[in-house]
Amino acid sequence: MANFDAEVPNDLINMLNELETNCEDIFGQMTKAGAEVVYKNVKSNIKSAFKSTKSLERGLKITKVYKTPSDDAINVYVGFYGYILNSKTSNKFPKGTPIPLIAMAREYGTSSGEAKRPFLRRSFKKSQIEQEMLKVQNKYIKEG
């Protein structure tokens, strides 16, 4: 019968143990780094779709990193929140016009004839996002 003995260096074992205990934090930081890239891209692209961007930029936010209870995924949202407070109020929108509604109308167009001018979809550049996520990963995983 054949016999095989292998010795794994203690440095490698310690690194793997540290990665196992900190994996949620590492993935959260990686996801946050990717979301920050998207946030910066949206901020720069919004200027091409709107004349005045001050109130929309105020509504653009990045959420905290959170874990979904259904599938234990680690998520971060980049989205529009809030209302344009100095806009006209109506029975339908007593707090003012919702910022997400304005952003969606510009992104996808409206049934009343406003043409779509996408600025969100152009903000998700896979290579930039992956590059930032790999920078965070390389802080924890030392190669060679």
JSON list of C-alpha atoms in Angstrom, two decimals:
[
{"chain": "A", "resi": 1, "resn": "MET", "atom": "CA", "xyz": [0.00, 0.00, 0.00]},
{"chain": "A", "resi": 2, "resn": "ALA", "atom": "CA", "xyz": [1.34, 3.45, -0.93]},
{"chain": "A", "resi": 3, "resn": "ASN", "atom": "CA", "xyz": [1.88, 6.07, 1.75]},
{"chain": "A", "resi": 4, "resn": "PHE", "atom": "CA", "xyz": [2.16, 9.82, 1.30]},
{"chain": "A", "resi": 5, "resn": "ASP", "atom": "CA", "xyz": [3.10, 12.44, 3.88]},
{"chain": "A", "resi": 6, "resn": "ALA", "atom": "CA", "xyz": [2.92, 16.16, 3.14]},
{"chain": "A", "resi": 7, "resn": "GLU", "atom": "CA", "xyz": [3.84, 19.10, 5.29]},
{"chain": "A", "resi": 8, "resn": "VAL", "atom": "CA", "xyz": [2.08, 22.40, 4.76]},
{"chain": "A", "resi": 9, "resn": "PRO", "atom": "CA", "xyz": [3.96, 25.51, 5.88]},
{"chain": "A", "resi": 10, "resn": "ASN", "atom": "CA", "xyz": [2.59, 27.16, 9.01]},
{"chain": "A", "resi": 11, "resn": "ASP", "atom": "CA", "xyz": [2.40, 30.52, 7.19]},
{"chain": "A", "resi": 12, "resn": "LEU", "atom": "CA", "xyz": [-0.03, 29.07, 4.68]},
{"chain": "A", "resi": 13, "resn": "ILE", "atom": "CA", "xyz": [-2.15, 27.45, 7.38]},
{"chain": "A", "resi": 14, "resn": "ASN", "atom": "CA", "xyz": [-2.29, 30.71, 9.34]},
{"chain": "A", "resi": 15, "resn": "MET", "atom": "CA", "xyz": [-3.25, 32.69, 6.23]},
{"chain": "A", "resi": 16, "resn": "LEU", "atom": "CA", "xyz": [-6.05, 30.26, 5.38]},
{"chain": "A", "resi": 17, "resn": "ASN", "atom": "CA", "xyz": [-7.36, 30.34, 8.95]},
{"chain": "A", "resi": 18, "resn": "GLU", "atom": "CA", "xyz": [-7.38, 34.15, 8.90]},
{"chain": "A", "resi": 19, "resn": "LEU", "atom": "CA", "xyz": [-9.20, 34.19, 5.56]},
{"chain": "A", "resi": 20, "resn": "GLU", "atom": "CA", "xyz": [-11.80, 31.76, 6.88]},
{"chain": "A", "resi": 21, "resn": "THR", "atom": "CA", "xyz": [-12.54, 33.86, 9.95]},
{"chain": "A", "resi": 22, "resn": "ASN", "atom": "CA", "xyz": [-12.59, 37.19, 8.09]},
{"chain": "A", "resi": 23, "resn": "CYS", "atom": "CA", "xyz": [-14.23, 36.15, 4.80]},
{"chain": "A", "resi": 24, "resn": "GLU", "atom": "CA", "xyz": [-17.48, 38.11, 5.35]},
{"chain": "A", "resi": 25, "resn": "ASP", "atom": "CA", "xyz": [-15.53, 41.26, 6.17]},
{"chain": "A", "resi": 26, "resn": "ILE", "atom": "CA", "xyz": [-13.25, 40.79, 3.15]},
{"chain": "A", "resi": 27, "resn": "PHE", "atom": "CA", "xyz": [-16.18, 40.21, 0.78]},
{"chain": "A", "resi": 28, "resn": "GLY", "atom": "CA", "xyz": [-17.97, 43.20, 2.27]},
{"chain": "A", "resi": 29, "resn": "GLN", "atom": "CA", "xyz": [-14.97, 45.45, 1.66]},
{"chain": "A", "resi": 30, "resn": "MET", "atom": "CA", "xyz": [-14.60, 44.12, -1.87]},
{"chain": "A", "resi": 31, "resn": "THR", "atom": "CA", "xyz": [-18.28, 44.75, -2.60]},
{"chain": "A", "resi": 32, "resn": "LYS", "atom": "CA", "xyz": [-18.08, 48.24, -1.10]},
{"chain": "A", "resi": 33, "resn": "ALA", "atom": "CA", "xyz": [-15.04, 49.05, -3.28]},
{"chain": "A", "resi": 34, "resn": "GLY", "atom": "CA", "xyz": [-16.98, 47.98, -6.39]},
{"chain": "A", "resi": 35, "resn": "ALA", "atom": "CA", "xyz": [-19.97, 50.08, -5.31]},
{"chain": "A", "resi": 36, "resn": "GLU", "atom": "CA", "xyz": [-17.76, 53.14, -4.87]},
{"chain": "A", "resi": 37, "resn": "VAL", "atom": "CA", "xyz": [-16.57, 52.78, -8.47]},
{"chain": "A", "resi": 38, "resn": "VAL", "atom": "CA", "xyz": [-20.18, 52.68, -9.67]},
{"chain": "A", "resi": 39, "resn": "TYR", "atom": "CA", "xyz": [-21.03, 55.68, -7.44]},
{"chain": "A", "resi": 40, "resn": "LYS", "atom": "CA", "xyz": [-18.24, 57.77, -8.98]},
{"chain": "A", "resi": 41, "resn": "ASN", "atom": "CA", "xyz": [-19.25, 56.75, -12.50]},
{"chain": "A", "resi": 42, "resn": "VAL", "atom": "CA", "xyz": [-22.92, 57.62, -11.87]},
{"chain": "A", "resi": 43, "resn": "LYS", "atom": "CA", "xyz": [-21.90, 61.01, -10.50]},
{"chain": "A", "resi": 44, "resn": "SER", "atom": "CA", "xyz": [-19.90, 61.79, -13.60]},
{"chain": "A", "resi": 45, "resn": "ASN", "atom": "CA", "xyz": [-22.49, 60.37, -16.05]},
{"chain": "A", "resi": 46, "resn": "ILE", "atom": "CA", "xyz": [-25.43, 62.18, -14.45]},
{"chain": "A", "resi": 47, "resn": "LYS", "atom": "CA", "xyz": [-24.09, 65.47, -15.78]},
{"chain": "A", "resi": 48, "resn": "SER", "atom": "CA", "xyz": [-24.60, 64.31, -19.36]},
{"chain": "A", "resi": 49, "resn": "ALA", "atom": "CA", "xyz": [-28.26, 63.37, -18.76]},
{"chain": "A", "resi": 50, "resn": "PHE", "atom": "CA", "xyz": [-29.50, 66.36, -16.71]},
{"chain": "A", "resi": 51, "resn": "LYS", "atom": "CA", "xyz": [-29.08, 70.12, -16.89]},
{"chain": "A", "resi": 52, "resn": "SER", "atom": "CA", "xyz": [-29.19, 70.62, -13.13]},
{"chain": "A", "resi": 53, "resn": "THR", "atom": "CA", "xyz": [-27.79, 67.79, -11.02]},
{"chain": "A", "resi": 54, "resn": "LYS", "atom": "CA", "xyz": [-27.51, 69.28, -7.54]},
{"chain": "A", "resi": 55, "resn": "SER", "atom": "CA", "xyz": [-30.66, 67.75, -6.04]},
{"chain": "A", "resi": 56, "resn": "LEU", "atom": "CA", "xyz": [-30.12, 64.43, -7.81]},
{"chain": "A", "resi": 57, "resn": "GLU", "atom": "CA", "xyz": [-26.54, 64.14, -6.56]},
{"chain": "A", "resi": 58, "resn": "ARG", "atom": "CA", "xyz": [-27.82, 64.80, -3.05]},
{"chain": "A", "resi": 59, "resn": "GLY", "atom": "CA", "xyz": [-30.15, 61.81, -3.43]},
{"chain": "A", "resi": 60, "resn": "LEU", "atom": "CA", "xyz": [-27.47, 59.45, -4.75]},
{"chain": "A", "resi": 61, "resn": "LYS", "atom": "CA", "xyz": [-26.30, 57.19, -1.92]},
{"chain": "A", "resi": 62, "resn": "ILE", "atom": "CA", "xyz": [-24.39, 54.01, -1.16]},
{"chain": "A", "resi": 63, "resn": "THR", "atom": "CA", "xyz": [-25.99, 51.76, 1.44]},
{"chain": "A", "resi": 64, "resn": "LYS", "atom": "CA", "xyz": [-24.13, 49.95, 4.17]},
{"chain": "A", "resi": 65, "resn": "VAL", "atom": "CA", "xyz": [-22.81, 46.49, 3.46]},
{"chain": "A", "resi": 66, "resn": "TYR", "atom": "CA", "xyz": [-25.39, 43.97, 4.58]},
{"chain": "A", "resi": 67, "resn": "LYS", "atom": "CA", "xyz": [-26.06, 40.27, 4.43]},
{"chain": "A", "resi": 68, "resn": "THR", "atom": "CA", "xyz": [-29.37, 39.05, 3.03]},
{"chain": "A", "resi": 69, "resn": "PRO", "atom": "CA", "xyz": [-31.15, 36.60, 5.31]},
{"chain": "A", "resi": 70, "resn": "SER", "atom": "CA", "xyz": [-32.57, 34.47, 2.49]},
{"chain": "A", "resi": 71, "resn": "ASP", "atom": "CA", "xyz": [-29.35, 33.41, 0.78]},
{"chain": "A", "resi": 72, "resn": "ASP", "atom": "CA", "xyz": [-26.52, 34.88, 2.93]},
{"chain": "A", "resi": 73, "resn": "ALA", "atom": "CA", "xyz": [-25.33, 37.06, 0.04]},
{"chain": "A", "resi": 74, "resn": "ILE", "atom": "CA", "xyz": [-23.31, 40.19, 0.79]},
{"chain": "A", "resi": 75, "resn": "ASN", "atom": "CA", "xyz": [-24.80, 43.28, -0.87]},
{"chain": "A", "resi": 76, "resn": "VAL", "atom": "CA", "xyz": [-24.38, 47.01, -1.26]},
{"chain": "A", "resi": 77, "resn": "TYR", "atom": "CA", "xyz": [-26.81, 49.22, -3.17]},
{"chain": "A", "resi": 78, "resn": "VAL", "atom": "CA", "xyz": [-25.99, 52.36, -5.11]},
{"chain": "A", "resi": 79, "resn": "GLY", "atom": "CA", "xyz": [-29.25, 54.18, -5.66]},
{"chain": "A", "resi": 80, "resn": "PHE", "atom": "CA", "xyz": [-31.34, 57.29, -5.51]},
{"chain": "A", "resi": 81, "resn": "TYR", "atom": "CA", "xyz": [-33.27, 58.10, -2.35]},
{"chain": "A", "resi": 82, "resn": "GLY", "atom": "CA", "xyz": [-35.42, 60.96, -1.14]},
{"chain": "A", "resi": 83, "resn": "TYR", "atom": "CA", "xyz": [-37.44, 63.77, -2.63]},
{"chain": "A", "resi": 84, "resn": "ILE", "atom": "CA", "xyz": [-36.79, 67.07, -4.37]},
{"chain": "A", "resi": 85, "resn": "LEU", "atom": "CA", "xyz": [-38.10, 69.26, -1.59]},
{"chain": "A", "resi": 86, "resn": "ASN", "atom": "CA", "xyz": [-38.52, 72.52, -3.46]},
{"chain": "A", "resi": 87, "resn": "SER", "atom": "CA", "xyz": [-40.57, 70.94, -6.26]},
{"chain": "A", "resi": 88, "resn": "LYS", "atom": "CA", "xyz": [-44.33, 71.17, -6.58]},
{"chain": "A", "resi": 89, "resn": "THR", "atom": "CA", "xyz": [-46.29, 68.99, -4.21]},
{"chain": "A", "resi": 90, "resn": "SER", "atom": "CA", "xyz": [-49.43, 67.20, -5.32]},
{"chain": "A", "resi": 91, "resn": "ASN", "atom": "CA", "xyz": [-51.94, 64.72, -3.99]},
{"chain": "A", "resi": 92, "resn": "LYS", "atom": "CA", "xyz": [-49.87, 61.95, -5.54]},
{"chain": "A", "resi": 93, "resn": "PHE", "atom": "CA", "xyz": [-46.54, 63.25, -4.17]},
{"chain": "A", "resi": 94, "resn": "PRO", "atom": "CA", "xyz": [-47.19, 65.31, -1.01]},
{"chain": "A", "resi": 95, "resn": "LYS", "atom": "CA", "xyz": [-43.49, 65.34, -0.02]},
{"chain": "A", "resi": 96, "resn": "GLY", "atom": "CA", "xyz": [-42.31, 66.51, -3.44]},
{"chain": "A", "resi": 97, "resn": "THR", "atom": "CA", "xyz": [-41.15, 64.65, -6.51]},
{"chain": "A", "resi": 98, "resn": "PRO", "atom": "CA", "xyz": [-39.30, 61.40, -5.72]},
{"chain": "A", "resi": 99, "resn": "ILE", "atom": "CA", "xyz": [-35.70, 61.44, -6.93]},
{"chain": "A", "resi": 100, "resn": "PRO", "atom": "CA", "xyz": [-35.80, 57.76, -8.02]},
{"chain": "A", "resi": 101, "resn": "LEU", "atom": "CA", "xyz": [-38.79, 58.54, -10.25]},
{"chain": "A", "resi": 102, "resn": "ILE", "atom": "CA", "xyz": [-36.90, 61.32, -12.01]},
{"chain": "A", "resi": 103, "resn": "ALA", "atom": "CA", "xyz": [-33.84, 59.12, -12.47]},
{"chain": "A", "resi": 104, "resn": "MET", "atom": "CA", "xyz": [-35.86, 56.21, -13.87]},
{"chain": "A", "resi": 105, "resn": "ALA", "atom": "CA", "xyz": [-37.74, 58.51, -16.26]},
{"chain": "A", "resi": 106, "resn": "ARG", "atom": "CA", "xyz": [-34.45, 59.77, -17.66]},
{"chain": "A", "resi": 107, "resn": "GLU", "atom": "CA", "xyz": [-32.83, 56.33, -17.74]},
{"chain": "A", "resi": 108, "resn": "TYR", "atom": "CA", "xyz": [-35.68, 54.47, -19.46]},
{"chain": "A", "resi": 109, "resn": "GLY", "atom": "CA", "xyz": [-37.79, 57.26, -20.97]},
{"chain": "A", "resi": 110, "resn": "THR", "atom": "CA", "xyz": [-41.49, 57.83, -20.33]},
{"chain": "A", "resi": 111, "resn": "SER", "atom": "CA", "xyz": [-44.73, 56.86, -22.01]},
{"chain": "A", "resi": 112, "resn": "SER", "atom": "CA", "xyz": [-45.49, 60.54, -22.53]},
{"chain": "A", "resi": 113, "resn": "GLY", "atom": "CA", "xyz": [-42.65, 60.88, -24.99]},
{"chain": "A", "resi": 114, "resn": "GLU", "atom": "CA", "xyz": [-39.50, 61.76, -23.05]},
{"chain": "A", "resi": 115, "resn": "ALA", "atom": "CA", "xyz": [-36.65, 59.95, -24.76]},
{"chain": "A", "resi": 116, "resn": "LYS", "atom": "CA", "xyz": [-34.37, 57.72, -22.74]},
{"chain": "A", "resi": 117, "resn": "ARG", "atom": "CA", "xyz": [-30.93, 59.05, -21.89]},
{"chain": "A", "resi": 118, "resn": "PRO", "atom": "CA", "xyz": [-29.17, 56.22, -20.05]},
{"chain": "A", "resi": 119, "resn": "PHE", "atom": "CA", "xyz": [-26.63, 57.22, -17.45]},
{"chain": "A", "resi": 120, "resn": "LEU", "atom": "CA", "xyz": [-26.90, 54.40, -14.89]},
{"chain": "A", "resi": 121, "resn": "ARG", "atom": "CA", "xyz": [-26.25, 51.48, -17.23]},
{"chain": "A", "resi": 122, "resn": "ARG", "atom": "CA", "xyz": [-23.13, 53.17, -18.57]},
{"chain": "A", "resi": 123, "resn": "SER", "atom": "CA", "xyz": [-21.78, 53.39, -15.00]},
{"chain": "A", "resi": 124, "resn": "PHE", "atom": "CA", "xyz": [-21.34, 49.65, -14.54]},
{"chain": "A", "resi": 125, "resn": "LYS", "atom": "CA", "xyz": [-17.95, 49.01, -16.12]},
{"chain": "A", "resi": 126, "resn": "LYS", "atom": "CA", "xyz": [-16.97, 45.46, -15.26]},
{"chain": "A", "resi": 127, "resn": "SER", "atom": "CA", "xyz": [-13.22, 45.90, -15.70]},
{"chain": "A", "resi": 128, "resn": "GLN", "atom": "CA", "xyz": [-13.07, 48.94, -13.37]},
{"chain": "A", "resi": 129, "resn": "ILE", "atom": "CA", "xyz": [-15.19, 47.22, -10.71]},
{"chain": "A", "resi": 130, "resn": "GLU", "atom": "CA", "xyz": [-13.15, 44.01, -10.83]},
{"chain": "A", "resi": 131, "resn": "GLN", "atom": "CA", "xyz": [-9.90, 45.97, -10.64]},
{"chain": "A", "resi": 132, "resn": "GLU", "atom": "CA", "xyz": [-10.96, 47.76, -7.44]},
{"chain": "A", "resi": 133, "resn": "MET", "atom": "CA", "xyz": [-12.24, 44.52, -5.91]},
{"chain": "A", "resi": 134, "resn": "LEU", "atom": "CA", "xyz": [-8.93, 42.79, -6.70]},
{"chain": "A", "resi": 135, "resn": "LYS", "atom": "CA", "xyz": [-7.02, 45.59, -4.97]},
{"chain": "A", "resi": 136, "resn": "VAL", "atom": "CA", "xyz": [-8.93, 44.86, -1.76]},
{"chain": "A", "resi": 137, "resn": "GLN", "atom": "CA", "xyz": [-8.46, 41.12, -2.22]},
{"chain": "A", "resi": 138, "resn": "ASN", "atom": "CA", "xyz": [-4.70, 41.53, -2.66]},
{"chain": "A", "resi": 139, "resn": "LYS", "atom": "CA", "xyz": [-4.45, 43.24, 0.73]},
{"chain": "A", "resi": 140, "resn": "TYR", "atom": "CA", "xyz": [-5.49, 39.95, 2.33]},
{"chain": "A", "resi": 141, "resn": "ILE", "atom": "CA", "xyz": [-4.07, 37.33, 0.00]},
{"chain": "A", "resi": 142, "resn": "LYS", "atom": "CA", "xyz": [-0.33, 37.68, -0.49]},
{"chain": "A", "resi": 143, "resn": "GLU", "atom": "CA", "xyz": [0.88, 35.85, -3.55]},
{"chain": "A", "resi": 144, "resn": "GLY", "atom": "CA", "xyz": [4.13, 34.02, -3.79]}
]
